[in-house]
Amino acid sequence: MYASKHSRTGLEDDILEKMRIAQEQDPDNLYLAAHYLDQRAQRGERIEDEARELATKVLRSPVSSYSGLKPLLWVYSRYISDDEAIDLAEEALKNHPDERYLKRCVTLCYKWKIISPKQSRPEKSMIDRAILLLEEVIALYPDSSLMKKIEIADVYALSHDGQAKADQKYQELLDSDLELKEIHLETLAGKTYTLMMFNGDIKLVADYFQRAIEMQPDMVEWNSWPVLALVYASKHSRTGLEDDILEKMRIAQEQDPENLYLAAHYLDQRAQRGERIEDEARDVLSSIPSFHSPFLYISLTVGMCCKFQRHFVLNYSGCFKIFLTLLFSISAAQTLVSRLKALQCHFTWDLGLSRSLLLRCRDNLLDIGTENGNPWLGHIYNLRGFIQYRLGFSEDAQSFFNKAKQAFCKIRSADEGPWLVVNYGNLAWLHHSLGNQAESEDYLYKIDALNKNTHLHPRRSSTLRSTLKKPIR
């Protein structure tokens, strides 16, 4: 159905027949009913009366992005009239004036009416109402409102005296749009890395990183990497870094204390100035988490041991013992990681979601609703947990994963079953990323037990994966 959402010819006849059968089997699914009406209308059927009858049911149903309102408004706008679509959306909002999803739906109707090339210039009262609602929706969806910001600029441009305001809105989009910033940051990172690898102009490297900091000043990583770029340029220097750069390294390490790569370089630079840092060096080595790459372990350990032996009279025997200890921990960590990578869960499905898409998905999931009767509630919580993790909110992620388990158990009327394989996989990855390896192992054992009792068919798991990779509307 999604694949042909914008198709001029609609769905193939066999799929349309399946929709008809599905609606007969699930007559209370108003979302499906609205899409079915749309497909029939595309084939020339007169569906006005059925659409109005469906509207009365939608208005009585709980507010949700799956209530059927949005596709029904599209049917109204396309096959009945834009004015009736606006009236229907406004009535829904009147019944639930605080629901942000309904405000979003109303703005869609005004957009179809105002921006349509078939319409004459709209009345000022309609323009004012559209702008008011668009401003509210932008505030209610702060992380995924790019299209609404574009729409409000378009609406201003169509008003009698709003061209100056429209120009201002367009300029704000060009200057500060978050999605454009994401693209710029990736471009800056690519250019900077290339310049560093090919010994380019280090001042230009630092400039690129500084621009990235200005775009996202709250990202700790950007405050460390400009310093590392400068370190890279002078890593063969016999005299070490200049004092001002060393001070930047100190500040960067305070801001990003978990950046062990930076910590090692900072220790090296201080040692070149005659400081005694043996104890700090051992602390850095003991702080390396067991789940990092073994190549990072080995290269960092060997490099640091050589530096420390040269500067601080650590004997080779001591370095070798540290190295062997790390190798043993690497072996255990690799076994755990290989088991985690074999799981079927959100963390292994290579969803490739950008931050902007994660934010849009999060908003869409919030609008679906979480009433207890929703059979998809466990899946919704699972996905919300993964999104929160990817956005950097691990505590929220764990809370949603726990809610997912509770929802599954309530819906299935059982404490455990194969429906928890994905959920346990998510929890295993989450605890692993937090350094709670014992908890991660516990969930792996639970998954093994579930798989022994009920084998997850490979076709089913691949279907789940392909389903999750579909865009959320």
XYZ file of C-alpha atoms in Angstrom:
473
model
C 0.000 0.000 0.000
C 2.840 2.382 0.816
C 4.620 1.600 -2.447
C 1.693 2.909 -4.456
C 0.640 5.742 -2.166
C 1.395 8.278 -4.875
C 0.566 6.040 -7.816
C -1.796 7.446 -10.438
C -3.202 4.052 -11.303
C -3.486 2.705 -7.792
C -2.885 -0.828 -6.596
C -2.982 -3.919 -8.759
C -6.340 -5.690 -8.823
C -5.139 -8.689 -6.807
C -3.841 -6.446 -4.021
C -7.050 -4.419 -4.052
C -8.999 -7.655 -3.642
C -6.829 -8.545 -0.651
C -7.639 -5.135 0.831
C -11.346 -5.833 0.379
C -11.059 -9.191 2.133
C -8.940 -7.685 4.912
C -11.535 -4.988 5.513
C -14.316 -7.556 5.726
C -12.280 -9.503 8.270
C -11.351 -6.367 10.234
C -14.246 -3.897 9.811
C -13.102 -1.786 12.763
C -9.777 -0.953 11.093
C -10.642 2.581 9.965
C -7.116 3.226 8.698
C -7.457 0.364 6.224
C -10.993 1.468 5.332
C -9.787 4.965 4.395
C -7.017 3.626 2.165
C -9.466 1.197 0.554
C -11.811 4.091 -0.259
C -8.915 5.994 -1.821
C -8.010 3.077 -4.079
C -11.601 2.602 -5.211
C -11.946 6.326 -5.910
C -8.845 6.167 -8.115
C -10.736 3.631 -10.230
C -13.622 6.015 -10.741
C -16.050 4.747 -8.094
C -18.291 7.251 -6.332
C -17.381 6.968 -2.659
C -18.632 10.287 -1.253
C -21.387 8.798 0.919
C -19.132 6.050 2.267
C -16.439 8.630 3.034
C -18.856 10.753 5.065
C -20.110 7.659 6.903
C -16.514 6.680 7.669
C -15.837 10.211 8.938
C -18.444 9.825 11.696
C -16.677 6.663 12.878
C -13.239 8.279 12.765
C -14.460 11.235 14.833
C -15.670 8.835 17.537
C -12.461 6.790 17.635
C -9.433 7.484 19.903
C -6.874 9.926 18.527
C -4.021 8.112 16.801
C -2.055 8.347 13.585
C -3.708 4.991 12.731
C -7.236 6.227 13.383
C -7.730 6.705 9.645
C -8.171 10.473 9.807
C -5.165 11.483 7.711
C -5.875 9.185 4.713
C -9.563 10.081 4.951
C -8.727 13.796 4.781
C -6.769 13.046 1.610
C -9.850 11.318 0.165
C -11.999 14.337 1.093
C -9.558 16.811 -0.422
C -9.078 14.869 -3.632
C -12.558 13.525 -4.347
C -14.987 15.736 -2.408
C -13.597 19.207 -1.623
C -10.802 20.962 0.246
C -13.361 22.925 2.237
C -15.052 19.771 3.558
C -11.636 18.316 4.397
C -10.860 21.426 6.454
C -14.239 21.230 8.189
C -13.678 17.573 9.092
C -10.177 18.222 10.453
C -11.327 21.264 12.427
C -14.189 19.249 13.938
C -11.748 16.555 15.067
C -9.523 19.231 16.607
C -12.512 20.847 18.308
C -13.258 17.506 19.998
C -9.620 17.144 21.136
C -8.115 20.665 21.153
C -4.819 19.669 22.802
C -3.858 16.835 20.440
C -0.805 17.856 18.426
C -1.421 15.167 15.785
C -4.815 16.689 14.972
C -3.261 20.142 14.637
C -0.800 18.592 12.219
C -3.689 17.130 10.201
C -5.497 20.475 10.071
C -2.378 22.204 8.731
C -2.237 19.608 5.951
C -5.761 20.514 4.870
C -4.997 24.226 4.840
C -1.844 23.543 2.832
C -3.817 21.583 0.211
C -6.343 24.424 0.008
C -3.980 27.407 0.042
C -1.028 26.158 -2.001
C -3.080 24.334 -4.643
C -2.458 25.843 -8.107
C -6.175 25.466 -8.866
C -7.196 27.805 -6.056
C -7.518 31.567 -6.261
C -5.755 33.692 -3.649
C -7.196 32.605 -0.270
C -8.893 34.929 2.177
C -6.823 36.608 4.871
C -8.705 34.814 7.659
C -7.731 31.439 6.199
C -4.099 32.527 5.807
C -4.030 33.720 9.421
C -5.558 30.473 10.697
C -3.065 28.383 8.725
C -0.090 30.401 9.987
C -1.291 30.187 13.590
C -1.618 26.400 13.415
C 1.665 25.958 11.563
C 3.491 27.926 14.243
C 1.928 25.703 16.910
C 2.820 22.503 15.040
C 6.424 23.641 14.555
C 6.659 24.221 18.311
C 5.027 20.856 19.063
C 7.341 18.960 16.683
C 10.634 20.811 17.246
C 12.836 17.964 16.007
C 10.998 17.061 12.804
C 9.333 20.229 11.559
C 11.429 21.026 8.493
C 8.549 20.586 6.041
C 6.250 22.694 8.211
C 8.837 25.480 8.235
C 8.912 25.361 4.452
C 5.103 25.333 4.312
C 4.724 28.368 6.559
C 7.147 30.278 4.343
C 5.067 29.252 1.309
C 1.855 30.404 3.007
C 3.378 33.774 3.884
C 4.462 34.153 0.255
C 0.844 33.763 -0.891
C -0.557 36.349 1.503
C -1.173 39.939 0.425
C 1.491 41.519 2.617
C 3.628 38.585 3.692
C 6.420 38.499 1.105
C 8.945 40.089 3.462
C 8.042 37.569 6.166
C 8.305 34.743 3.627
C 11.777 35.898 2.583
C 12.797 35.980 6.236
C 11.528 32.423 6.779
C 13.321 31.140 3.679
C 16.556 32.784 4.813
C 16.219 31.253 8.281
C 15.877 27.845 6.661
C 19.005 28.394 4.600
C 20.964 29.653 7.596
C 19.951 27.245 10.309
C 18.183 24.133 9.022
C 19.222 21.116 11.086
C 19.162 18.675 8.188
C 21.439 20.896 6.144
C 23.721 21.108 9.159
C 23.958 17.330 9.283
C 25.043 17.223 5.654
C 27.557 19.983 6.244
C 29.041 18.201 9.222
C 29.581 15.006 7.250
C 31.157 16.962 4.424
C 33.421 18.764 6.851
C 34.452 15.505 8.486
C 35.266 13.931 5.115
C 37.333 16.896 3.976
C 39.159 17.094 7.279
C 40.037 13.412 7.372
C 41.339 13.549 3.796
C 43.471 16.588 4.561
C 44.865 14.928 7.665
C 45.719 11.698 5.845
C 47.449 13.532 3.013
C 49.293 16.020 5.243
C 47.256 18.975 4.080
C 47.148 22.460 5.505
C 46.671 21.903 9.233
C 45.249 25.401 9.675
C 42.522 24.499 7.195
C 41.899 21.247 9.067
C 41.443 23.133 12.316
C 39.190 25.633 10.540
C 36.904 22.880 9.285
C 36.613 21.425 12.759
C 35.945 24.863 14.221
C 33.061 25.338 11.771
C 31.670 21.982 12.859
C 31.843 23.105 16.496
C 29.901 26.255 15.626
C 27.200 24.145 13.969
C 26.805 21.729 16.879
C 28.571 23.205 19.925
C 26.949 20.693 22.284
C 28.738 17.711 20.723
C 31.684 16.818 22.928
C 33.391 14.947 20.089
C 33.803 18.088 18.017
C 35.600 19.734 20.920
C 38.168 16.942 21.018
C 38.846 16.357 17.354
C 40.169 19.817 16.461
C 42.828 19.226 19.082
C 43.639 15.780 17.712
C 43.985 17.280 14.242
C 46.612 19.622 15.590
C 48.284 16.736 17.421
C 48.445 14.784 14.171
C 50.231 17.611 12.398
C 52.957 17.777 15.026
C 53.237 14.152 16.072
C 56.778 13.891 14.696
C 57.858 17.092 16.412
C 60.801 16.709 18.766
C 59.799 19.646 20.916
C 56.159 18.717 21.344
C 53.139 20.935 20.946
C 52.957 24.640 21.553
C 51.673 25.679 24.969
C 48.381 27.052 23.632
C 47.604 23.768 21.877
C 48.510 21.795 24.994
C 46.059 23.956 26.939
C 43.375 23.122 24.376
C 44.151 19.437 24.894
C 43.704 19.861 28.645
C 40.335 21.565 28.201
C 39.230 18.989 25.641
C 40.106 16.124 27.971
C 38.107 17.712 30.791
C 35.129 18.012 28.456
C 35.538 14.474 27.103
C 37.126 12.382 29.889
C 36.199 9.092 28.193
C 38.268 9.844 25.090
C 41.202 7.565 25.905
C 42.951 8.306 22.625
C 43.094 11.964 23.555
C 44.137 11.064 27.106
C 47.097 9.035 25.832
C 48.324 11.854 23.581
C 47.889 14.370 26.380
C 49.997 12.218 28.711
C 52.674 11.908 26.039
C 52.882 15.671 25.562
C 53.103 16.291 29.298
C 55.801 13.640 29.616
C 57.852 15.383 26.929
C 57.832 18.384 29.239
C 59.296 16.339 32.096
C 56.136 15.607 34.094
C 55.912 12.310 36.011
C 52.689 10.639 34.912
C 53.326 6.923 35.611
C 50.243 6.512 37.832
C 47.991 8.364 35.394
C 49.280 6.181 32.571
C 48.335 3.020 34.447
C 44.893 4.516 35.176
C 44.340 5.114 31.461
C 45.294 1.523 30.655
C 42.924 0.158 33.302
C 40.099 2.356 31.986
C 39.999 0.824 28.511
C 36.572 -0.900 28.322
C 36.486 -4.543 27.304
C 34.101 -3.983 24.424
C 36.349 -1.753 22.311
C 38.011 -2.998 19.156
C 40.929 -5.406 19.733
C 42.935 -3.416 17.213
C 42.472 -0.353 19.412
C 43.568 -2.401 22.405
C 46.706 -3.681 20.770
C 47.793 -0.505 19.022
C 47.055 1.702 22.019
C 48.625 -0.724 24.477
C 51.804 -1.316 22.484
C 52.133 2.371 21.677
C 51.560 3.478 25.237
C 53.828 0.788 26.692
C 56.640 1.895 24.404
C 56.062 5.541 25.327
C 55.873 4.783 29.033
C 58.961 2.561 28.954
C 60.862 5.310 27.177
C 59.685 8.157 29.388
C 58.874 6.637 32.745
C 61.087 3.593 33.280
C 58.260 1.042 33.054
C 60.121 -2.210 32.359
C 59.233 -4.420 29.390
C 58.111 -7.227 31.710
C 55.454 -4.986 33.228
C 54.306 -3.861 29.784
C 54.113 -7.464 28.600
C 51.968 -8.446 31.592
C 49.584 -5.586 30.852
C 49.486 -6.647 27.223
C 48.689 -10.298 28.079
C 45.952 -9.222 30.491
C 44.361 -7.166 27.765
C 44.614 -10.035 25.267
C 42.678 -12.319 27.616
C 39.956 -9.709 28.067
C 39.870 -9.214 24.289
C 39.237 -12.918 23.741
C 36.289 -12.930 26.134
C 34.919 -9.715 24.677
C 35.207 -11.032 21.107
C 33.209 -14.138 22.035
C 30.463 -11.970 23.515
C 30.471 -9.576 20.562
C 30.236 -12.401 18.029
C 27.181 -13.763 19.854
C 25.606 -10.316 19.963
C 26.186 -9.787 16.244
C 24.364 -13.045 15.499
C 21.172 -11.815 17.192
C 18.011 -10.702 15.417
C 17.242 -7.282 16.868
C 17.234 -3.584 16.040
C 20.934 -3.288 16.834
C 21.913 -5.824 14.143
C 19.490 -4.934 11.375
C 21.685 -2.226 9.852
C 18.791 0.215 9.604
C 21.053 3.073 8.530
C 18.956 5.801 10.135
C 20.193 9.383 10.104
C 19.538 11.586 13.112
C 16.853 13.551 11.265
C 15.043 10.336 10.307
C 15.321 9.045 13.874
C 13.668 12.229 15.128
C 10.862 11.974 12.560
C 10.291 8.310 13.437
C 10.186 9.193 17.126
C 7.517 11.839 16.536
C 5.467 9.489 14.361
C 5.612 6.753 17.000
C 4.488 9.216 19.671
C 1.442 10.021 17.551
C 0.418 6.388 17.101
C -0.819 6.182 20.674
C -0.173 3.620 23.399
C -3.605 2.393 24.395
C -3.455 -1.069 25.957
C -5.515 -2.677 23.227
C -2.969 -1.876 20.532
C -1.521 -5.244 19.383
C 1.592 -3.480 18.114
C 2.372 -1.837 21.431
C 5.333 -4.096 22.208
C 6.861 -3.437 18.799
C 6.278 0.303 19.200
C 8.075 0.372 22.552
C 10.924 -1.729 21.148
C 11.460 0.693 18.287
C 11.123 3.738 20.530
C 13.759 2.263 22.825
C 16.168 1.730 19.946
C 15.586 5.268 18.673
C 16.236 6.715 22.127
C 19.455 4.714 22.331
C 20.610 5.984 18.949
C 19.815 9.530 20.045
C 21.977 9.084 23.137
C 19.357 8.444 25.837
C 20.311 5.037 27.234
C 18.139 5.255 30.371
C 15.068 6.064 28.284
C 15.980 3.207 25.960
C 16.049 0.704 28.812
C 12.715 2.005 30.106
C 11.079 1.513 26.696
C 12.596 -1.956 26.263
C 11.173 -2.921 29.667
C 7.773 -1.519 28.664
C 7.964 -3.562 25.471
C 8.411 -6.766 27.462
C 5.461 -5.887 29.715
C 3.283 -5.131 26.688
C 4.202 -8.413 24.985
C 3.507 -10.417 28.137
C 0.124 -8.735 28.595
C -0.931 -9.191 24.978
C 0.265 -12.822 24.820
C -0.931 -13.654 28.362
C 2.392 -15.382 29.038
C 5.607 -14.448 30.800
C 7.952 -15.611 28.040
C 7.866 -16.761 24.452
C 9.494 -16.259 21.045
C 8.009 -12.771 20.797
C 10.653 -11.662 23.314
C 13.664 -12.698 21.196
C 14.013 -9.254 19.607
C 13.335 -7.489 22.901
C 15.938 -9.549 24.779
C 18.381 -8.948 21.931
C 17.929 -5.213 22.302
C 18.469 -5.449 26.052
C 21.584 -7.595 25.578
C 23.084 -4.978 23.250
C 22.079 -2.113 25.518
C 23.702 -3.623 28.618
C 26.771 -4.508 26.562
C 27.126 -0.913 25.386
C 26.785 0.303 28.983
C 29.532 -2.040 30.123
C 27.161 -4.352 32.041
C 28.548 -7.547 30.548
C 26.988 -9.888 33.136
C 23.487 -8.571 32.376
C 24.215 -8.844 28.659
C 25.220 -12.494 29.108
C 22.006 -13.173 31.062
C 19.878 -11.982 28.159
C 21.924 -14.050 25.713
C 21.193 -17.160 27.792
C 17.491 -16.267 27.854
C 17.504 -15.925 24.061
C 19.205 -19.311 23.692
C 16.527 -20.883 25.879
C 13.727 -19.280 23.865
C 15.255 -20.378 20.568
C 15.581 -23.956 21.798
C 11.916 -24.087 22.737
C 10.617 -22.252 19.675
C 12.924 -21.848 16.694
C 12.572 -18.505 14.914
C 12.061 -19.359 11.273
C 14.652 -17.594 9.076
C 11.978 -16.405 6.658
C 10.112 -14.782 9.514
C 13.193 -13.018 10.823
C 14.028 -11.679 7.370
C 10.447 -10.470 7.033
C 10.750 -8.632 10.333
C 13.944 -7.035 9.145
C 12.473 -5.883 5.842
C 9.394 -4.569 7.643
C 11.498 -2.472 10.014
C 13.454 -1.004 7.101
C 10.291 0.424 5.532
C 9.914 4.157 6.154
C 7.518 5.141 8.898
C 4.831 7.473 7.581
